[in-house]
GROMACS .gro file of C-alpha atoms in nm:
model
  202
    1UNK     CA    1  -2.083  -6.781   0.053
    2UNK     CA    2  -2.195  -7.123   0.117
    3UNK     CA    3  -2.487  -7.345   0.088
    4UNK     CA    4  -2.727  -7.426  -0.172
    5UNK     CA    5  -2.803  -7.197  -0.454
    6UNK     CA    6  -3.171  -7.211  -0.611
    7UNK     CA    7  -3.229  -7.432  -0.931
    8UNK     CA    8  -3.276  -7.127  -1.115
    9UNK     CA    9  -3.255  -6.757  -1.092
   10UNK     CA   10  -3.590  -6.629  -1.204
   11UNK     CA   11  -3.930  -6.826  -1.216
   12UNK     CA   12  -3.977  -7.049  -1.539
   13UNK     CA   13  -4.254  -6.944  -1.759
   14UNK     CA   14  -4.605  -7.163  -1.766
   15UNK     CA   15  -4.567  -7.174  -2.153
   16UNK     CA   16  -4.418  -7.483  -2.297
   17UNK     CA   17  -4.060  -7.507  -2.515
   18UNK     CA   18  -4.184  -7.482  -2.869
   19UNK     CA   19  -4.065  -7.826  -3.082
   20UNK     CA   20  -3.806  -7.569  -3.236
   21UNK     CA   21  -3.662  -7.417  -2.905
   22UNK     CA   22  -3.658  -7.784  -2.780
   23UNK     CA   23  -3.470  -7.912  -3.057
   24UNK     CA   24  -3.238  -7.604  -3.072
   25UNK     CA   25  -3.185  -7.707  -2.690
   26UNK     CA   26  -3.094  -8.080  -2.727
   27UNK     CA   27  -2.819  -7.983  -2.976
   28UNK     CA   28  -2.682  -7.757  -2.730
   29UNK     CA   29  -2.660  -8.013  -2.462
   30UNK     CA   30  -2.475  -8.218  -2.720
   31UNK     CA   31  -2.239  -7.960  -2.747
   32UNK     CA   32  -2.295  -7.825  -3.062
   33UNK     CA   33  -2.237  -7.455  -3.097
   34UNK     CA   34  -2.463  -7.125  -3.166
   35UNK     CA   35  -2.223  -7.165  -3.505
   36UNK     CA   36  -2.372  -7.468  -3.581
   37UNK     CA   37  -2.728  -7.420  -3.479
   38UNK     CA   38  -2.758  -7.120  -3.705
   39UNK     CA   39  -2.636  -7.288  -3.969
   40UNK     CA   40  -2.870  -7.647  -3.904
   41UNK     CA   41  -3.184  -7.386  -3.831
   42UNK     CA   42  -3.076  -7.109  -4.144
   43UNK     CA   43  -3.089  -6.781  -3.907
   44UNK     CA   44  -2.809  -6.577  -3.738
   45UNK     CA   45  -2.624  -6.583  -3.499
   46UNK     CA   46  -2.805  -6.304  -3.318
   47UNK     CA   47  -3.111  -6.495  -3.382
   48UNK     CA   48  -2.984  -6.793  -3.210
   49UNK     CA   49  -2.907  -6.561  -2.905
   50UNK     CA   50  -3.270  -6.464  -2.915
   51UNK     CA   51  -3.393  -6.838  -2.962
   52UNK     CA   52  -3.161  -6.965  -2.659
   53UNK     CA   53  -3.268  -6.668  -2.439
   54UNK     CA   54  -3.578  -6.757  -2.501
   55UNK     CA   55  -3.568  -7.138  -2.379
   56UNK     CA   56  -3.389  -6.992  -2.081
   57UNK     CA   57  -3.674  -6.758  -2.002
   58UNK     CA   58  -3.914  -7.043  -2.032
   59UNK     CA   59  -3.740  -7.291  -1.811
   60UNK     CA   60  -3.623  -7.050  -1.540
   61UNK     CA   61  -3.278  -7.113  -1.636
   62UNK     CA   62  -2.954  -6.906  -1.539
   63UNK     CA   63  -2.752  -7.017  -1.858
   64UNK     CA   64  -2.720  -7.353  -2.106
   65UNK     CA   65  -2.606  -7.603  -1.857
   66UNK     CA   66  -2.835  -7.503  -1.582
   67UNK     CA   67  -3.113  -7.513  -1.922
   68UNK     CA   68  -3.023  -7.869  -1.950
   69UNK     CA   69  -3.070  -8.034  -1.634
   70UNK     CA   70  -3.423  -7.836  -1.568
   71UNK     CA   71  -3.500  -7.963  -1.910
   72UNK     CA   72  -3.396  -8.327  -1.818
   73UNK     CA   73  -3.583  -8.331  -1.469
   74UNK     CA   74  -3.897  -8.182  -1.634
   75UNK     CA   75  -3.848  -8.530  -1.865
   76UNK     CA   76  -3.815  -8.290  -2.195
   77UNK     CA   77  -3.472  -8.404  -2.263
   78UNK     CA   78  -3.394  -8.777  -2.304
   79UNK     CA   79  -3.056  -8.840  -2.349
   80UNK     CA   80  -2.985  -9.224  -2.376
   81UNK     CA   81  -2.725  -9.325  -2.166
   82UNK     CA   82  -2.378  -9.440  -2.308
   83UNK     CA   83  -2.194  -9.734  -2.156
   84UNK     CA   84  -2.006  -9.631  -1.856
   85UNK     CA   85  -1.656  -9.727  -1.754
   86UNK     CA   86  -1.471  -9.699  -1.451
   87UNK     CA   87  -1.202  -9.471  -1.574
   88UNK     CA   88  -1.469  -9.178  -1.646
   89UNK     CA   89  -1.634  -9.146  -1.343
   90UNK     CA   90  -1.538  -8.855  -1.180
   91UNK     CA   91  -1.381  -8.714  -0.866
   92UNK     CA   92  -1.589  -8.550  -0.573
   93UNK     CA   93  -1.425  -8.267  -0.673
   94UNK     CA   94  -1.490  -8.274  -1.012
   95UNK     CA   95  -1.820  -8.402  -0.942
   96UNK     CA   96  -1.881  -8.101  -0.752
   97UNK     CA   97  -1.761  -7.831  -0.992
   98UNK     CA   98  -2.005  -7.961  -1.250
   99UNK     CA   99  -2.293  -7.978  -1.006
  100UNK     CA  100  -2.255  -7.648  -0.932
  101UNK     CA  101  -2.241  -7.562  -1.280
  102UNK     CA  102  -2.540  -7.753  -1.343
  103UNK     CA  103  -2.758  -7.540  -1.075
  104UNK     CA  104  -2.649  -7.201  -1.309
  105UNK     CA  105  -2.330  -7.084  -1.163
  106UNK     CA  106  -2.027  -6.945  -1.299
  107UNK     CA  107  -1.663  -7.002  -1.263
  108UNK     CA  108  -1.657  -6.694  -1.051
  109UNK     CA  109  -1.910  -6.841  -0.818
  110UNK     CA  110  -1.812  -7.193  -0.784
  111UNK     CA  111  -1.456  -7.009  -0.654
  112UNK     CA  112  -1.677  -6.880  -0.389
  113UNK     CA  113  -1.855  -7.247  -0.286
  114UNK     CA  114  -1.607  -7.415  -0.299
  115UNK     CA  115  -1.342  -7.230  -0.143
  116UNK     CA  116  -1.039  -7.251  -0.400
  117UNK     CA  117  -0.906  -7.041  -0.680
  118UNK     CA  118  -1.007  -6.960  -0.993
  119UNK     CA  119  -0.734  -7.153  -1.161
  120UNK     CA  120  -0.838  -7.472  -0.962
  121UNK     CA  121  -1.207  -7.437  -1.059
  122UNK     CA  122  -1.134  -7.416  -1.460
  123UNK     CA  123  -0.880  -7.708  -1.418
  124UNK     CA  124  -1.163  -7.917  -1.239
  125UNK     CA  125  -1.419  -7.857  -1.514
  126UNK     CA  126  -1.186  -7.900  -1.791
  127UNK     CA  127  -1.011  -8.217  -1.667
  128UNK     CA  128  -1.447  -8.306  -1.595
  129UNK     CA  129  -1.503  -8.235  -1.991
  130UNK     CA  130  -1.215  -8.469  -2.057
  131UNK     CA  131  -1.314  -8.769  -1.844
  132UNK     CA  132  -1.689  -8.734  -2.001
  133UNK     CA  133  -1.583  -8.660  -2.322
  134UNK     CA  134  -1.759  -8.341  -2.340
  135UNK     CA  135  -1.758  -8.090  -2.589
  136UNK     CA  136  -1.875  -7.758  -2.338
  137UNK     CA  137  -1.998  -7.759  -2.023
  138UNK     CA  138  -2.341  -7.785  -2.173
  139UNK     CA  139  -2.252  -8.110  -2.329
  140UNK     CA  140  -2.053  -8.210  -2.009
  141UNK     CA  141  -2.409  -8.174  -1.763
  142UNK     CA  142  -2.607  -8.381  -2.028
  143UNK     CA  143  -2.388  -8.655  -2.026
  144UNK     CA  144  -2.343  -8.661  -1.675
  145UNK     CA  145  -2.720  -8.695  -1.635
  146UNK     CA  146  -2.759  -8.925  -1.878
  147UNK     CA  147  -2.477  -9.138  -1.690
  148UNK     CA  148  -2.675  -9.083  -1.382
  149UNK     CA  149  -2.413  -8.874  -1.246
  150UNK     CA  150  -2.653  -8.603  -1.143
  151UNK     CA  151  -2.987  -8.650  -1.036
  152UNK     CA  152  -3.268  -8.451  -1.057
  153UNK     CA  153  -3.216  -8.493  -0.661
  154UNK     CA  154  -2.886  -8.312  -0.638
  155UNK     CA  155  -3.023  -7.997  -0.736
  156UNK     CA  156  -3.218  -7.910  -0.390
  157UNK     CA  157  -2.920  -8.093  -0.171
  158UNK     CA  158  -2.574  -7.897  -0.116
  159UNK     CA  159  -2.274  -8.080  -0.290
  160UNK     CA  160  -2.099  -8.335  -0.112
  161UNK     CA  161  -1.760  -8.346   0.094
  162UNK     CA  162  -1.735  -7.992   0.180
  163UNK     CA  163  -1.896  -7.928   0.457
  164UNK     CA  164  -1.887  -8.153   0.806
  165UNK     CA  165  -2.206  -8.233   1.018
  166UNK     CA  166  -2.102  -7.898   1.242
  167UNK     CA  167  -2.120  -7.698   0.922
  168UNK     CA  168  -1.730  -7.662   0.888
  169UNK     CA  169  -1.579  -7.587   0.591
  170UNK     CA  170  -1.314  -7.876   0.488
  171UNK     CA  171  -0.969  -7.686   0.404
  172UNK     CA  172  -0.980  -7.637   0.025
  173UNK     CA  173  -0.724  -7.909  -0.134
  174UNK     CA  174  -0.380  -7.729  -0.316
  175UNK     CA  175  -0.392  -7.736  -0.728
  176UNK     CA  176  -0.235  -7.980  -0.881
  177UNK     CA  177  -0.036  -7.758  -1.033
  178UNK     CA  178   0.146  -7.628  -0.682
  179UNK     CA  179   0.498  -7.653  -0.640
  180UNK     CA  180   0.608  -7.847  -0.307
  181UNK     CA  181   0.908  -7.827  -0.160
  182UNK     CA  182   1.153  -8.104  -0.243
  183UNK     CA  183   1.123  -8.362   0.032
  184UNK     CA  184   1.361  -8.326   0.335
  185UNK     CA  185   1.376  -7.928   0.270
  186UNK     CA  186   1.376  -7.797   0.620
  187UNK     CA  187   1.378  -7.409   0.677
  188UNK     CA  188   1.630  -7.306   0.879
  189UNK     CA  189   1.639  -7.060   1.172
  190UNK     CA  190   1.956  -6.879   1.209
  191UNK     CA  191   2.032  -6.860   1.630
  192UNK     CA  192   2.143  -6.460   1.758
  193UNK     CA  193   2.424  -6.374   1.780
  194UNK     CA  194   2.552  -6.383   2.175
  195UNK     CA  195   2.569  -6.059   2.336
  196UNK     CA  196   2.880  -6.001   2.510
  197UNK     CA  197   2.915  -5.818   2.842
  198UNK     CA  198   3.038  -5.506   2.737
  199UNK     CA  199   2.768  -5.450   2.459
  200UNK     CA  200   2.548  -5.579   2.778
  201UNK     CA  201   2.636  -5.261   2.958
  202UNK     CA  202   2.612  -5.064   2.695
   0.00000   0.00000   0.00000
């Protein structure tokens, strides 16, 4: 399946974040962990499931990165932007993977949209993480945002540099991790074996 996917997966509710859901927010997209927020808030862990679901429910959101960049295109979230360098902006690829993590989807699904394996997809988010300096994905869509990396644009426009003008599908690129042949390897076809006259008449 191809194509866009919706910014979320159920409307978002008319009432506001509480101050408490939004703060419990913000230290997820800083990649803190339901660990840590129980601990910084003094409830459980369960309760922290119940807070998070919660903020989902209220912003329309799929999961905690797709939570994030609603939150930062409604203007809830203001992350200030750290200095960029060259060496961490990312790949179209990797740019991609993220962005469709971003609009709510899951490992499983981003296989699907973008055409390549499973292995491929968790090697372009992780090597993403990396080059951001991201703690979870989460983390990884905040800064990317706050890097201007992803717009509040890209979520109604398909990723780019997989599909051409006709609507083709570009062939998906091999993981890094595939073994090549060594160069000059030719396969070689062995020729039959003649027939000779007398197996001829046979």
């Amino acid at each position: 399946m191809t194509g866009p996917v919706p910014s979320s997966r159920r409307g978002p509710s008319k009432r506001p974040l509480s101050a408490h859901q939004l703060d419990a927010l913000r230290l997820v997209a800083l990649g803190k962990t339901h660990s840590y927020l129980a601990r910084e808030f003094g409830i459980d862990s369960k309760s922290v499931g119940k807070l998070m679901t919660e903020v989902f429910r209220k912003l329309g959101a799929a999961n905690a990165p797709n939570a994030v960049l609603l939150a930062c295109r409604a203007g809830l979230l203001d992350v200030s932007p750290p200095a960029v360098q060259s060496s961490e902006l990312l790949t179209a690829r990797q740019h991609e993977a993220l962005l469709w993590t971003a609009r709510g989807c899951t490992a499983h699904e981003v296989v699907d949209r973008m055409g390549v394996s499973l292995d491929t997809v968790r090697w372009l988010l992780r090597t993403t993480h990396r080059r951001l300096g991201a703690r979870t994905a989460t983390h990884a869509v905040a800064l990317a945002m706050a890097r201007g990396l992803i717009t509040a644009t890209d979520i109604a426009e398909p990723p780019h540099g997989r599909e051409s003008a006709a609507g083709d599908r570009e062939a998906p690129e091999p993981h890094p991790d595939h073994q090549r042949p060594p160069s000059g390897h030719t396969a070689t076809r062995t020729a039959p074996a003649a027939t000779t006259p007398k197996e001829a008449a046979a």
